[in-house]
Coordinates of C-alpha atoms in Angstrom, one line a residue:
Chain A
X1 CA 17.5 225.6 27.5
X2 CA 14.6 223.4 28.7
X3 CA 13.4 226.0 31.1
X4 CA 12.5 228.4 28.3
X5 CA 9.5 226.3 27.3
X6 CA 6.3 228.1 28.5
X7 CA 3.0 226.4 28.1
X8 CA -0.2 228.5 27.8
X9 CA 1.4 231.7 27.1
X10 CA -0.7 233.6 29.7
X11 CA -0.3 237.3 29.7
X12 CA -1.1 238.7 33.2
X13 CA -3.1 242.0 33.0
X14 CA -6.0 243.5 34.6
X15 CA -8.7 243.7 31.8
X16 CA -12.3 243.1 31.2
X17 CA -11.3 240.2 28.8
X18 CA -9.1 238.7 31.6
X19 CA -11.9 238.8 34.1
X20 CA -14.5 237.1 31.8
X21 CA -15.8 233.7 32.7
X22 CA -13.5 231.1 30.7
X23 CA -16.7 229.6 29.3
X24 CA -17.6 233.0 27.7
X25 CA -14.1 232.9 26.1
X26 CA -14.4 229.3 24.9
X27 CA -17.8 229.7 23.3
X28 CA -17.0 233.3 22.1
X29 CA -13.9 232.0 20.3
X30 CA -16.0 229.2 18.8
X31 CA -18.5 231.6 17.5
X32 CA -15.8 233.9 16.2
X33 CA -14.2 231.0 14.2
X34 CA -17.5 230.2 12.7
X35 CA -18.0 233.8 11.7
X36 CA -14.5 233.7 10.0
X37 CA -15.6 230.8 8.0
X38 CA -18.7 232.0 6.8
X39 CA -18.1 235.6 6.1
X40 CA -18.5 237.0 2.6
X41 CA -18.4 240.5 1.4
X42 CA -16.4 243.6 2.3
X43 CA -18.8 244.7 5.0
X44 CA -18.5 241.4 6.9
X45 CA -14.6 241.7 6.6
X46 CA -14.8 245.1 8.0
X47 CA -17.0 243.9 10.9
X48 CA -14.6 241.0 11.7
X49 CA -11.7 243.5 11.7
X50 CA -13.4 245.9 13.9
X51 CA -14.5 243.2 16.4
X52 CA -11.2 241.6 16.5
X53 CA -9.3 244.8 17.2
X54 CA -11.8 246.0 19.7
X55 CA -11.2 242.8 21.6
X56 CA -7.4 243.0 21.4
X57 CA -7.6 246.6 22.7
X58 CA -9.9 245.6 25.6
X59 CA -7.6 242.8 26.6
X60 CA -4.6 245.1 27.1
X61 CA -2.2 242.5 25.7
X62 CA 0.5 244.3 23.7
X63 CA -0.1 243.6 20.0
X64 CA 3.4 242.2 19.4
X65 CA 2.5 239.3 21.8
X66 CA -0.4 238.5 19.4
X67 CA 1.8 238.6 16.3
X68 CA 4.2 236.1 17.9
X69 CA 1.8 233.3 17.3
X70 CA 1.5 234.4 13.6
X71 CA 5.2 233.6 13.0
X72 CA 4.7 229.8 13.4
X73 CA 2.2 229.5 10.8
X74 CA 3.7 231.9 8.2
X75 CA 4.8 228.9 6.1
X76 CA 1.5 227.2 6.2
X77 CA 0.0 230.5 5.2
X78 CA 2.4 230.9 2.3
X79 CA 1.8 227.6 0.9
X80 CA -2.1 228.0 1.1
X81 CA -1.8 231.3 -0.6
X82 CA 0.4 230.1 -3.4
X83 CA -1.7 227.1 -4.2
X84 CA -4.9 229.1 -4.1
X85 CA -3.2 231.7 -6.3
X86 CA -2.1 229.4 -9.0
X87 CA -4.6 226.5 -9.0
X88 CA -7.8 228.1 -8.9
X89 CA -9.6 227.8 -12.3
X90 CA -11.3 231.0 -13.7
X91 CA -10.7 234.2 -15.7
X92 CA -7.0 234.6 -16.5
X93 CA -5.2 237.6 -15.3
X94 CA -1.5 237.0 -15.9
X95 CA 0.2 233.9 -17.2
X96 CA 3.9 232.9 -17.6
X97 CA 5.3 229.5 -18.6
X98 CA 2.7 227.0 -17.4
X99 CA 1.4 228.9 -14.5
X100 CA -1.5 231.4 -14.6
X101 CA -2.9 233.7 -11.9
X102 CA -6.7 234.1 -12.1
X103 CA -9.0 236.6 -10.6
X104 CA -10.7 234.0 -8.5
X105 CA -7.3 232.6 -7.4
X106 CA -6.1 236.1 -6.2
X107 CA -9.3 236.7 -4.3
X108 CA -9.2 233.3 -2.7
X109 CA -5.5 233.7 -1.6
X110 CA -6.3 237.0 -0.1
X111 CA -9.4 235.8 1.7
X112 CA -7.6 232.6 3.0
X113 CA -4.6 234.6 4.2
X114 CA -6.9 237.0 6.0
X115 CA -9.0 234.2 7.5
X116 CA -5.9 232.4 8.9
X117 CA -4.5 235.6 10.3
X118 CA -7.6 236.6 12.1
X119 CA -8.0 233.0 13.3
X120 CA -4.7 232.9 15.0
X121 CA -5.1 236.4 16.5
X122 CA -8.5 235.5 17.8
X123 CA -7.6 232.3 19.4
X124 CA -4.5 233.8 21.0
X125 CA -6.5 236.4 22.7
X126 CA -8.2 233.5 24.5
X127 CA -4.9 231.7 25.4
X128 CA -3.3 235.0 26.4
X129 CA -6.0 236.1 28.8
X130 CA -6.9 232.8 30.4
X131 CA -4.7 230.8 32.8
X132 CA -4.5 227.1 31.8
X133 CA -6.3 226.3 35.1
X134 CA -9.3 228.5 34.3
X135 CA -9.3 227.0 30.9
X136 CA -9.7 223.5 32.2
X137 CA -12.3 224.6 34.8
X138 CA -14.2 226.2 31.9
X139 CA -14.0 223.1 29.7
X140 CA -15.2 220.9 32.5
X141 CA -18.2 223.1 33.2
X142 CA -19.0 223.7 29.6
X143 CA -18.7 220.1 28.5
X144 CA -20.6 218.9 31.6
X145 CA -23.7 217.8 29.6
X146 CA -21.6 215.3 27.8
X147 CA -21.1 213.4 30.9
X148 CA -24.7 212.3 30.5
X149 CA -23.8 210.3 27.5
X150 CA -20.7 208.8 29.2
X151 CA -18.0 211.1 28.3
X152 CA -15.6 211.3 31.3
X153 CA -15.6 215.0 31.4
X154 CA -14.4 215.4 34.9
X155 CA -11.6 212.8 34.5
X156 CA -10.4 214.6 31.4
X157 CA -10.3 218.0 33.1
X158 CA -8.4 216.6 36.0
X159 CA -5.9 214.9 33.8
X160 CA -5.3 218.2 32.0
X161 CA -4.7 220.1 35.1
X162 CA -2.5 217.5 36.6
X163 CA -0.5 217.4 33.3
X164 CA 0.0 221.2 33.7
X165 CA 1.1 220.9 37.2
X166 CA 3.7 218.1 36.3
X167 CA 5.2 219.6 33.1
X168 CA 7.7 221.9 35.0
X169 CA 8.5 219.1 37.4
X170 CA 9.3 216.7 34.5
X171 CA 11.1 219.4 32.7
X172 CA 13.4 219.8 35.7
X173 CA 13.9 216.1 36.0
X174 CA 14.8 215.9 32.3
X175 CA 17.5 218.5 32.9
X176 CA 18.7 216.5 35.9
X177 CA 18.8 213.1 34.1
X178 CA 20.5 214.8 31.1
X179 CA 23.3 216.2 33.2
X180 CA 23.7 212.8 35.1
X181 CA 24.1 211.1 31.9
X182 CA 26.3 213.6 30.3
X183 CA 28.6 213.3 33.4
X184 CA 28.8 209.6 32.5
X185 CA 29.8 210.4 28.9
X186 CA 26.5 210.3 27.1
X187 CA 26.3 212.6 24.1
X188 CA 23.2 214.5 23.2
X189 CA 24.7 216.9 20.7
X190 CA 26.7 215.3 17.9
X191 CA 25.9 212.9 15.2
X192 CA 23.2 212.7 12.6
X193 CA 19.5 212.5 13.1
X194 CA 19.4 208.8 13.7
X195 CA 22.3 208.9 16.0
X196 CA 20.8 211.7 18.0
X197 CA 17.6 209.8 18.4
X198 CA 19.4 206.8 19.5
X199 CA 21.3 208.9 22.1
X200 CA 18.1 210.0 23.6
X201 CA 17.4 206.5 25.0
X202 CA 19.4 206.9 28.0
X203 CA 17.5 210.0 28.8
X204 CA 13.9 208.6 27.9
X205 CA 14.0 205.5 29.8
X206 CA 14.8 206.9 33.3
X207 CA 12.4 209.7 32.5
X208 CA 9.6 207.3 31.7
X209 CA 10.4 205.1 34.8
X210 CA 10.3 208.1 37.1
X211 CA 7.1 209.5 35.6
X212 CA 5.3 206.2 36.1
X213 CA 6.6 206.2 39.8
X214 CA 5.4 209.8 40.3
X215 CA 2.0 208.8 38.8
X216 CA 1.6 205.9 41.2
X217 CA 2.5 208.1 44.2
X218 CA 0.2 210.9 43.0
X219 CA -2.7 208.5 42.6
X220 CA -2.1 207.1 46.2
X221 CA -1.9 210.8 47.6
X222 CA -5.2 211.6 45.8
X223 CA -7.0 208.5 47.1
X224 CA -5.6 209.2 50.6
X225 CA -7.3 212.7 50.4
X226 CA -10.7 211.1 49.6
X227 CA -10.7 211.6 45.8
X228 CA -13.3 209.5 44.1
X229 CA -14.0 211.1 40.8
X230 CA -16.2 214.0 40.1
X231 CA -19.5 212.8 41.9
X232 CA -20.4 214.5 45.1
X233 CA -17.5 217.0 44.7
X234 CA -17.9 220.6 45.6
X235 CA -15.7 223.4 44.2
X236 CA -13.5 225.9 45.9
X237 CA -13.7 228.3 43.0
X238 CA -17.0 227.5 41.2
X239 CA -17.6 229.4 38.0
X240 CA -20.6 231.8 38.1
X241 CA -21.7 234.0 35.3
X242 CA -21.6 237.7 36.0
X243 CA -23.4 240.5 34.3
X244 CA -20.3 241.2 32.1
X245 CA -20.4 237.5 30.9
X246 CA -24.0 238.0 29.7
X247 CA -22.9 241.2 27.8
X248 CA -20.1 239.5 26.3
X249 CA -22.3 236.7 25.0
X250 CA -24.7 239.3 23.6
X251 CA -21.9 241.1 21.9
X252 CA -20.4 238.0 20.2
X253 CA -23.9 236.8 19.1
X254 CA -24.6 240.3 17.6
X255 CA -21.3 240.3 15.8
X256 CA -22.0 236.9 14.4
X257 CA -25.4 238.1 13.4
X258 CA -24.0 240.9 11.5
X259 CA -21.7 238.6 9.6
X260 CA -24.5 236.2 8.6
X261 CA -26.7 239.0 7.5
X262 CA -23.8 240.4 5.3
X263 CA -23.5 236.8 3.9
X264 CA -27.0 236.4 2.9
X265 CA -28.4 239.9 2.2
X266 CA -25.6 242.1 1.0
X267 CA -24.5 241.0 -2.4
X268 CA -21.2 243.0 -2.1
X269 CA -18.6 242.1 -4.6
X270 CA -15.8 239.9 -3.1
Chain B
X1 CA -14.4 219.7 73.1
X2 CA -11.8 218.9 70.4
X3 CA -10.3 221.5 68.1
X4 CA -13.0 221.4 65.5
X5 CA -15.8 221.7 68.1
X6 CA -17.2 218.2 67.7
X7 CA -18.2 217.8 71.3
X8 CA -16.4 216.1 74.2
X9 CA -13.9 213.3 73.2
X10 CA -13.6 210.5 75.7
X11 CA -10.0 209.4 76.1
X12 CA -10.1 206.3 73.9
X13 CA -7.9 204.5 71.3
X14 CA -8.1 206.2 68.0
X15 CA -6.2 203.4 66.4
X16 CA -6.6 199.9 67.5
X17 CA -4.9 197.0 65.8
X18 CA -5.4 193.5 66.7
X19 CA -3.4 190.7 65.2
X20 CA -3.1 192.7 62.1
X21 CA -1.3 190.9 59.2
X22 CA -0.5 192.2 55.7
X23 CA 0.8 190.1 53.1
X24 CA 2.2 191.2 49.7
X25 CA 1.4 188.3 47.2
X26 CA 3.4 188.1 44.1
X27 CA 1.8 186.2 41.2
X28 CA 3.3 185.0 37.9
X29 CA 1.6 185.6 34.6
X30 CA -0.9 182.7 35.2
X31 CA -2.0 184.1 38.5
X32 CA -0.2 181.4 40.5
X33 CA 1.2 182.6 43.7
X34 CA 4.8 183.0 43.4
X35 CA 6.0 184.3 46.6
X36 CA 4.3 185.7 49.8
X37 CA 6.1 188.3 51.8
X38 CA 4.6 189.3 55.2
X39 CA 5.0 193.0 55.7
X40 CA 2.9 193.2 58.9
X41 CA 3.1 190.1 61.2
X42 CA 0.4 190.0 64.0
X43 CA 0.6 193.6 65.0
X44 CA -1.0 194.8 68.1
X45 CA -1.1 198.5 68.5
X46 CA -3.0 201.0 70.5
X47 CA -2.9 204.8 70.0
X48 CA -4.5 207.1 72.4
X49 CA -6.5 210.2 71.1
X50 CA -4.3 213.3 71.3
X51 CA -1.1 211.5 71.6
X52 CA 2.2 212.2 69.6
X53 CA 3.3 208.8 68.4
X54 CA 6.5 208.0 66.7
X55 CA 7.1 204.8 64.7
X56 CA 10.8 203.7 64.1
X57 CA 12.2 201.0 62.0
X58 CA 14.8 200.5 59.2
X59 CA 13.8 200.0 55.7
X60 CA 11.4 197.1 55.0
X61 CA 10.4 196.9 58.7
X62 CA 6.8 197.4 57.7
X63 CA 6.2 200.8 59.1
X64 CA 5.1 202.3 55.7
X65 CA 2.6 199.4 55.3
X66 CA 1.2 200.1 58.6
X67 CA 0.8 203.7 57.7
X68 CA -1.1 202.8 54.6
X69 CA -3.5 200.6 56.7
X70 CA -4.4 203.4 59.0
X71 CA -5.5 205.3 55.9
X72 CA -7.4 202.4 54.4
X73 CA -5.1 202.5 51.4
X74 CA -4.5 198.9 52.3
X75 CA -6.8 196.5 54.0
X76 CA -5.8 193.7 56.5
X77 CA -5.1 190.2 55.1
X78 CA -5.9 188.9 58.6
X79 CA -6.7 190.6 61.9
X80 CA -8.5 193.9 62.4
X81 CA -7.7 197.5 62.4
X82 CA -10.1 200.1 63.9
X83 CA -9.5 203.7 63.1
X84 CA -11.7 206.1 65.3
X85 CA -14.0 203.1 66.0
X86 CA -14.4 202.3 62.2
X87 CA -13.4 199.0 60.8
X88 CA -11.0 199.7 57.9
X89 CA -11.9 196.5 56.1
X90 CA -15.6 197.4 55.6
X91 CA -16.1 199.0 52.1
X92 CA -18.4 201.7 53.4
X93 CA -15.9 203.0 55.9
X94 CA -13.2 203.8 53.5
X95 CA -13.9 207.6 53.0
X96 CA -14.9 208.2 56.6
X97 CA -11.5 206.5 57.7
X98 CA -9.6 208.5 55.2
X99 CA -11.2 211.6 56.5
X100 CA -10.5 210.7 60.2
X101 CA -6.9 209.9 59.5
X102 CA -5.1 212.0 56.8
X103 CA -1.8 211.1 55.5
X104 CA 1.3 213.0 54.5
X105 CA 3.8 211.1 52.1
X106 CA 7.5 211.2 51.8
X107 CA 8.0 212.9 48.4
X108 CA 6.7 216.5 48.5
X109 CA 6.3 216.8 44.8
X110 CA 4.2 213.8 44.2
X111 CA 1.4 214.6 46.6
X112 CA 0.5 218.3 45.6
X113 CA -2.3 218.1 42.9
X114 CA -3.1 221.7 42.2
X115 CA -0.9 224.4 40.6
X116 CA -1.7 226.9 43.2
X117 CA -1.1 226.5 46.9
X118 CA -4.5 227.5 48.1
X119 CA -6.3 225.3 45.5
X120 CA -4.2 222.3 46.7
X121 CA -5.2 222.8 50.3
X122 CA -8.9 223.0 49.1
X123 CA -8.6 219.6 47.1
X124 CA -9.4 217.5 50.1
X125 CA -12.6 219.5 51.2
X126 CA -13.7 219.5 47.7
X127 CA -13.5 215.7 47.5
X128 CA -15.7 215.3 50.6
X129 CA -18.3 217.7 49.4
X130 CA -17.7 220.7 51.7
X131 CA -19.7 223.9 50.6
X132 CA -17.7 226.6 49.0
X133 CA -17.6 229.2 51.7
X134 CA -16.7 226.6 54.3
X135 CA -13.9 225.5 51.9
X136 CA -12.4 228.9 52.0
X137 CA -12.7 229.1 55.8
X138 CA -10.9 225.9 56.2
X139 CA -8.1 226.8 53.7
X140 CA -7.5 230.0 55.5
X141 CA -7.4 228.3 58.9
X142 CA -5.2 225.4 57.7
X143 CA -2.7 227.6 55.9
X144 CA -2.4 229.7 59.0
X145 CA -1.9 226.6 61.1
X146 CA 1.1 225.6 59.1
X147 CA 2.3 229.2 58.6
X148 CA 2.0 229.2 54.9
X149 CA -0.6 231.9 54.5
X150 CA 1.9 234.2 52.8
X151 CA 2.4 231.7 49.9
X152 CA -1.3 231.0 49.2
X153 CA -1.2 232.4 45.7
X154 CA 2.1 230.8 44.7
X155 CA 2.9 227.8 42.5
X156 CA 4.0 224.8 44.5
X157 CA 7.1 224.5 42.0
X158 CA 8.4 227.6 43.6
X159 CA 8.5 226.4 47.1
X160 CA 11.2 224.7 49.0
X161 CA 10.9 221.1 50.1
X162 CA 9.9 221.9 53.7
X163 CA 7.3 224.5 52.4
X164 CA 5.8 222.0 50.2
X165 CA 5.7 219.5 52.9
X166 CA 3.9 222.1 55.1
X167 CA 1.4 222.7 52.2
X168 CA 0.8 218.9 52.1
X169 CA 0.1 219.0 55.9
X170 CA -2.2 222.0 55.4
X171 CA -4.1 220.0 52.8
X172 CA -4.7 217.2 55.3
X173 CA -5.6 219.7 58.1
X174 CA -8.3 221.2 56.0
X175 CA -10.2 217.8 56.0
X176 CA -10.3 218.2 59.9
X177 CA -9.0 214.8 60.7
X178 CA -8.6 213.4 64.1
X179 CA -5.3 212.0 63.3
X180 CA -2.5 212.6 60.9
X181 CA 0.0 210.0 59.7
X182 CA 3.2 211.4 58.5
X183 CA 5.1 208.8 56.5
X184 CA 8.8 209.8 56.7
X185 CA 7.8 213.5 55.8
X186 CA 11.4 214.7 56.3
X187 CA 13.3 212.1 54.4
X188 CA 13.8 214.3 51.3
X189 CA 14.3 217.6 53.2
X190 CA 17.3 219.6 54.2
X191 CA 17.8 220.1 58.0
X192 CA 15.9 223.4 58.2
X193 CA 12.9 222.1 56.3
X194 CA 13.0 219.1 58.5
X195 CA 12.8 221.1 61.7
X196 CA 9.9 223.3 60.3
X197 CA 7.9 220.2 59.4
X198 CA 8.4 218.6 62.7
X199 CA 7.6 221.8 64.6
X200 CA 4.4 222.2 62.6
X201 CA 3.4 218.6 63.6
X202 CA 4.0 219.4 67.2
X203 CA 1.9 222.5 67.0
X204 CA -0.9 220.8 65.4
X205 CA -0.8 218.2 68.2
X206 CA -0.7 220.8 71.0
X207 CA -3.1 223.4 69.8
X208 CA -5.7 221.3 67.8
X209 CA -5.3 218.1 69.6
X210 CA -4.7 216.2 66.5
X211 CA -3.2 212.8 67.1
X212 CA 0.2 212.5 65.1
X213 CA 1.6 209.4 64.1
X214 CA 5.1 210.3 62.8
X215 CA 7.0 207.5 61.0
X216 CA 10.7 208.2 60.6
X217 CA 14.2 206.9 60.9
X218 CA 15.8 210.2 62.3
X219 CA 16.0 209.4 66.0
X220 CA 16.2 213.3 66.8
X221 CA 12.6 213.6 65.7
X222 CA 11.5 211.0 68.1
X223 CA 12.7 212.6 71.4
X224 CA 9.7 214.8 72.0
X225 CA 7.1 212.0 71.2
X226 CA 4.7 210.7 73.9
X227 CA 5.3 207.2 72.9
X228 CA 7.6 205.3 70.5
X229 CA 7.0 202.0 68.7
X230 CA 10.0 200.2 67.2
X231 CA 9.2 197.9 64.2
X232 CA 11.4 195.2 62.8
X233 CA 10.5 192.6 60.1
X234 CA 6.7 193.5 60.4
X235 CA 6.5 193.1 64.2
X236 CA 6.4 195.7 66.8
X237 CA 9.3 194.9 68.9
X238 CA 9.6 197.7 71.4
X239 CA 7.3 200.3 72.7
X240 CA 7.4 202.8 75.4
X241 CA 8.5 206.6 76.1
X242 CA 11.3 207.8 74.2
X243 CA 13.3 207.5 77.5
X244 CA 12.5 203.9 77.9
X245 CA 13.4 203.2 74.3
X246 CA 16.6 205.0 74.2
X247 CA 17.9 203.6 77.3
X248 CA 18.3 200.3 75.7
X249 CA 21.1 201.3 73.3
X250 CA 22.2 197.7 72.7
X251 CA 18.8 196.5 71.7
X252 CA 18.2 199.3 69.3
X253 CA 21.5 198.6 67.5
X254 CA 20.4 195.0 67.1
X255 CA 17.4 196.4 65.1
X256 CA 19.8 198.4 63.0
X257 CA 18.6 201.7 64.4
X258 CA 20.7 204.7 65.3
X259 CA 20.4 206.3 68.7
X260 CA 20.7 210.0 69.2
X261 CA 24.4 211.0 69.5
X262 CA 23.8 212.4 73.0
X263 CA 22.5 209.1 74.2
X264 CA 25.4 207.4 72.8
X265 CA 27.9 209.7 74.4
X266 CA 25.9 209.4 77.7
X267 CA 26.0 205.6 77.4
X268 CA 29.7 205.5 76.7
X269 CA 30.4 207.9 79.6
X270 CA 28.5 205.7 81.9
X271 CA 30.2 202.5 80.7
X272 CA 33.6 204.2 81.5
X273 CA 32.4 204.7 85.1
X274 CA 31.0 208.2 85.2
X275 CA 27.8 208.4 87.2
X276 CA 25.2 209.4 84.5
X277 CA 21.7 208.1 84.6
X278 CA 20.3 206.0 81.6
X279 CA 18.0 207.4 79.0
X280 CA 19.6 210.8 78.4
X281 CA 18.0 212.3 75.4
X282 CA 18.9 215.9 75.0
X283 CA 22.1 217.9 75.0
X284 CA 20.7 220.0 77.9
X285 CA 20.2 216.8 80.1
X286 CA 23.6 215.5 79.3
X287 CA 25.3 218.8 80.4
X288 CA 23.4 218.8 83.6
X289 CA 24.1 215.1 84.3
X290 CA 27.8 215.6 83.7
X291 CA 27.8 218.6 86.0
X292 CA 26.1 216.7 88.7
X293 CA 28.4 213.9 88.3
X294 CA 31.4 216.3 88.7
X295 CA 30.1 217.8 91.8
X296 CA 29.6 214.5 93.5
X297 CA 33.0 213.3 92.7

């Protein structure tokens, strides 16, 4: 059961989007999110739709993988929509009992739902086409300027990649400890919530002890291999921008430009 | 020329310990000394460049502490330790020492840092600032040296214990060390993995001239070493060739060490009056000795 957990739901495929520099994807996603929160008007919505579906098409990731991510936020989306629908003051459309649906409320609910859907779809394009390692590499390089003001960027990136390396190991260990404790009569399944949490103690204590021991060992192994932080370190796989990365930046910026123009200069109803 | 083309190497001690002492000091909450345990007790040790050395000892004999000293993970409480001519207690020597003497640890899972084999091998060279093209060259060479090139794009989690340990060795080899310390590298492996790791160590020693210091308590792994040191309660109590060491079966038992089964059998046969020379190490030797004894009588 524990083996089913997958982290960073990378979908391997050979596409332009997969080959892009992770920094492009990070910044691109950021710009895309900004565009979602400031679009106004039907033309901008059209632009966002075209952009999103073009990228999904290019990424060669099946659409159903994208939609998977939506399921988890369905409830959040429903709640947001319902609140928007009933609680926005304005011109009344329908009313029954104490609730009334206003024109503004209806509009807000739809816009909000579209925004959230596009947000999840857009960000899953990034996580589905980038391996966790590329992502940490990209983060490290992209945030490098922050290290000048004392943010330990390299250390954070290193921590993230080590965490990714150890998640499967710790999962396996949890499985092992669980079986060992079950063999001694531990019960992880029955009882109410409080009993279940209490029953977790014989699992968590050994797991933590072993995690600390591993951390200690790993720190020593890293030191033995001359690790001394990010200074003076070279990279085996350095990130270098290619031509396609420049093009991608241009495309995203152009798209954001269109959305902004629509917001300011096209007084379309919506 | 040594394997990395660094010019002539004069036959000299790569490791030289003089009256080396290490004390683990336990303190209570106020910082007062609670107890002192001496892990290394005035150790004198010389290792010649290019040798294959084995260090034996039961648990708590101080052999792992010695290993950590060679890598400058610990520094001497008293005495001196020179690695490749560098004093390990000098702050500025730490990284050159760690580069000259690489280390492989017991648990294969806890020493692999990256999630892809080739990236892990590149970790050491990255740390010492080797240029990118050179890293790739070294990674390829090291993976080939331990026979793991096929697995370069794999995740370490998918490898067997012996394979992981060979990846760890490749990670050290990529730093082009003069000496590799293997601290019980086979303790957590199955017999096949164990044989693979020991064979790899011998190949590195033969083909690249890397000095190997193998710390172990499996006697079978020691038989092919050039020199054996036996440690007990922080002291080096015996040293010599495997033949010299294993001929003293009684003394080894005193230090709670096993002797290869073949040697025990040879010893028992000799005691019961069959003419077999002392210090038989391999099955082949025993067979020959028994045949010879049979012909004479």
